[in-house]
Amino acid sequence: MQIEFYIDIWLLLNTGVNYVLLDISGLWWNWGGKRRRYLLGAFCGAGESVILLEAFWYLQKSGMMNLAWKIVLGTVAFFLIPFTMLVTSLGRQKLRQLLGNLICLWGTVFLVGGILFFVWEIAGVKRVSVYFFTMICLELFVHAMGKWFFQKKSKRQQLRWAVVYGRKDRVTVRAYYDSGNCLCEPYTGKPVILASPVVLQKLKGQLGKGVLIPYYSLGNEEGMIPAYSCKGVDVWEGKEGKRHYDEVMLAKDEHLFAHHQEYDLILHHSMV
């Protein structure tokens, strides 16, 4: 039985598969690589697979193929190709980090490969075009879900519990850390926390005398905002415990919190 092997089609198909695997792995395991580097790594891995296939067929035709050669070729395919793809995609890495990324890539290969193989077997796929179509669909789906998941995760990581102290009472609310909040009282340099009207209403009569603080934003919006000194603020940092801040001011912003119901404070950028 004679088998016709088209190197260009194999190279194109293998490069596409490798790129999908690298891109999904980078998204799942937060590698932070660039897509053009992923594409280059995918192409290098596909090139190595062509060389291994040529070596396999040469040994097969010459009658030199035995168990030892099969083990050697299988080991090279299992370790060398992923190693080349990772080094090309992510650059130089420490040995421990490289081994961890190899394990992550192998896990992605088995998971994605198992899903695609199951789908192709059920559908009875025999055309290369269908292979490409399913890979593209999987890539788009994973990217859409990954973007949504990591945006939610990033937002959750920026939310903290905070306790605002008045003269007598205290209020526990959700606070949002915003690195763009650089507002300070111009004379004393006290950091200013943006607060919703709900917080100020609960502490009515327990805050210091109000002052007007000038502000400006990236949208060229500027003006004066009322701010009040409070006794202090505790910000909970998860496992690190809480941090207490004295000499803090609360600024009232009705428009900003009209569209955000998940938190009632926007912390100053120094409160990390």
PDB file of N, CA, C and O in Angstrom, residues 13 71 85 96 100 139 151 165 176 208 215 222 259:
ATOM      1  N   LEU A  13      -1.365  22.121   8.534  1.00  0.00           N
ATOM      2  CA  LEU A  13      -2.287  21.574   9.526  1.00  0.00           C
ATOM      3  C   LEU A  13      -1.630  21.490  10.894  1.00  0.00           C
ATOM      4  O   LEU A  13      -2.225  21.874  11.911  1.00  0.00           O
ATOM      5  N   ILE A  71      11.159   3.704  20.463  1.00  0.00           N
ATOM      6  CA  ILE A  71      11.250   4.397  21.745  1.00  0.00           C
ATOM      7  C   ILE A  71      11.978   5.729  21.588  1.00  0.00           C
ATOM      8  O   ILE A  71      11.567   6.760  22.150  1.00  0.00           O
ATOM      9  N   MET A  85       8.760  24.265  21.026  1.00  0.00           N
ATOM     10  CA  MET A  85       7.628  25.192  20.951  1.00  0.00           C
ATOM     11  C   MET A  85       7.627  26.177  22.114  1.00  0.00           C
ATOM     12  O   MET A  85       7.384  27.376  21.931  1.00  0.00           O
ATOM     13  N   ARG A  96      12.859  24.891  36.440  1.00  0.00           N
ATOM     14  CA  ARG A  96      11.619  24.577  37.141  1.00  0.00           C
ATOM     15  C   ARG A  96      10.413  25.162  36.415  1.00  0.00           C
ATOM     16  O   ARG A  96       9.376  24.512  36.279  1.00  0.00           O
ATOM     17  N   GLY A 100       7.337  23.109  34.537  1.00  0.00           N
ATOM     18  CA  GLY A 100       5.945  23.415  34.841  1.00  0.00           C
ATOM     19  C   GLY A 100       5.150  23.766  33.598  1.00  0.00           C
ATOM     20  O   GLY A 100       4.004  23.307  33.424  1.00  0.00           O
ATOM     21  N   GLU A 139     -10.941  27.652  19.179  1.00  0.00           N
ATOM     22  CA  GLU A 139     -10.095  28.801  19.521  1.00  0.00           C
ATOM     23  C   GLU A 139     -10.946  30.017  19.900  1.00  0.00           C
ATOM     24  O   GLU A 139     -10.700  30.691  20.914  1.00  0.00           O
ATOM     25  N   GLN A 151     -11.501  38.647  33.129  1.00  0.00           N
ATOM     26  CA  GLN A 151     -11.989  39.967  33.488  1.00  0.00           C
ATOM     27  C   GLN A 151     -12.728  39.918  34.824  1.00  0.00           C
ATOM     28  O   GLN A 151     -12.557  40.794  35.672  1.00  0.00           O
ATOM     29  N   TYR A 165     -14.511  54.560  59.729  1.00  0.00           N
ATOM     30  CA  TYR A 165     -14.820  54.947  61.104  1.00  0.00           C
ATOM     31  C   TYR A 165     -15.242  56.416  61.159  1.00  0.00           C
ATOM     32  O   TYR A 165     -14.548  57.306  60.654  1.00  0.00           O
ATOM     33  N   TYR A 176     -13.239  49.282  46.082  1.00  0.00           N
ATOM     34  CA  TYR A 176     -12.592  48.945  44.812  1.00  0.00           C
ATOM     35  C   TYR A 176     -11.260  49.672  44.725  1.00  0.00           C
ATOM     36  O   TYR A 176     -11.198  50.897  44.895  1.00  0.00           O
ATOM     37  N   GLY A 208     -15.635  65.097  59.650  1.00  0.00           N
ATOM     38  CA  GLY A 208     -15.116  66.436  59.865  1.00  0.00           C
ATOM     39  C   GLY A 208     -15.753  67.447  58.935  1.00  0.00           C
ATOM     40  O   GLY A 208     -16.616  67.136  58.108  1.00  0.00           O
ATOM     41  N   TYR A 215     -10.315  68.715  41.172  1.00  0.00           N
ATOM     42  CA  TYR A 215     -10.008  67.442  40.528  1.00  0.00           C
ATOM     43  C   TYR A 215     -10.053  67.638  39.018  1.00  0.00           C
ATOM     44  O   TYR A 215     -10.624  68.596  38.493  1.00  0.00           O
ATOM     45  N   GLU A 222     -13.102  68.655  34.786  1.00  0.00           N
ATOM     46  CA  GLU A 222     -12.501  69.181  36.000  1.00  0.00           C
ATOM     47  C   GLU A 222     -13.542  69.968  36.780  1.00  0.00           C
ATOM     48  O   GLU A 222     -14.597  70.331  36.262  1.00  0.00           O
ATOM     49  N   HIS A 259     -23.674  53.973  38.535  1.00  0.00           N
ATOM     50  CA  HIS A 259     -23.592  52.836  37.597  1.00  0.00           C
ATOM     51  C   HIS A 259     -22.868  51.638  38.201  1.00  0.00           C
ATOM     52  O   HIS A 259     -22.677  50.640  37.523  1.00  0.00           O
TER      53      HIS A 259
END
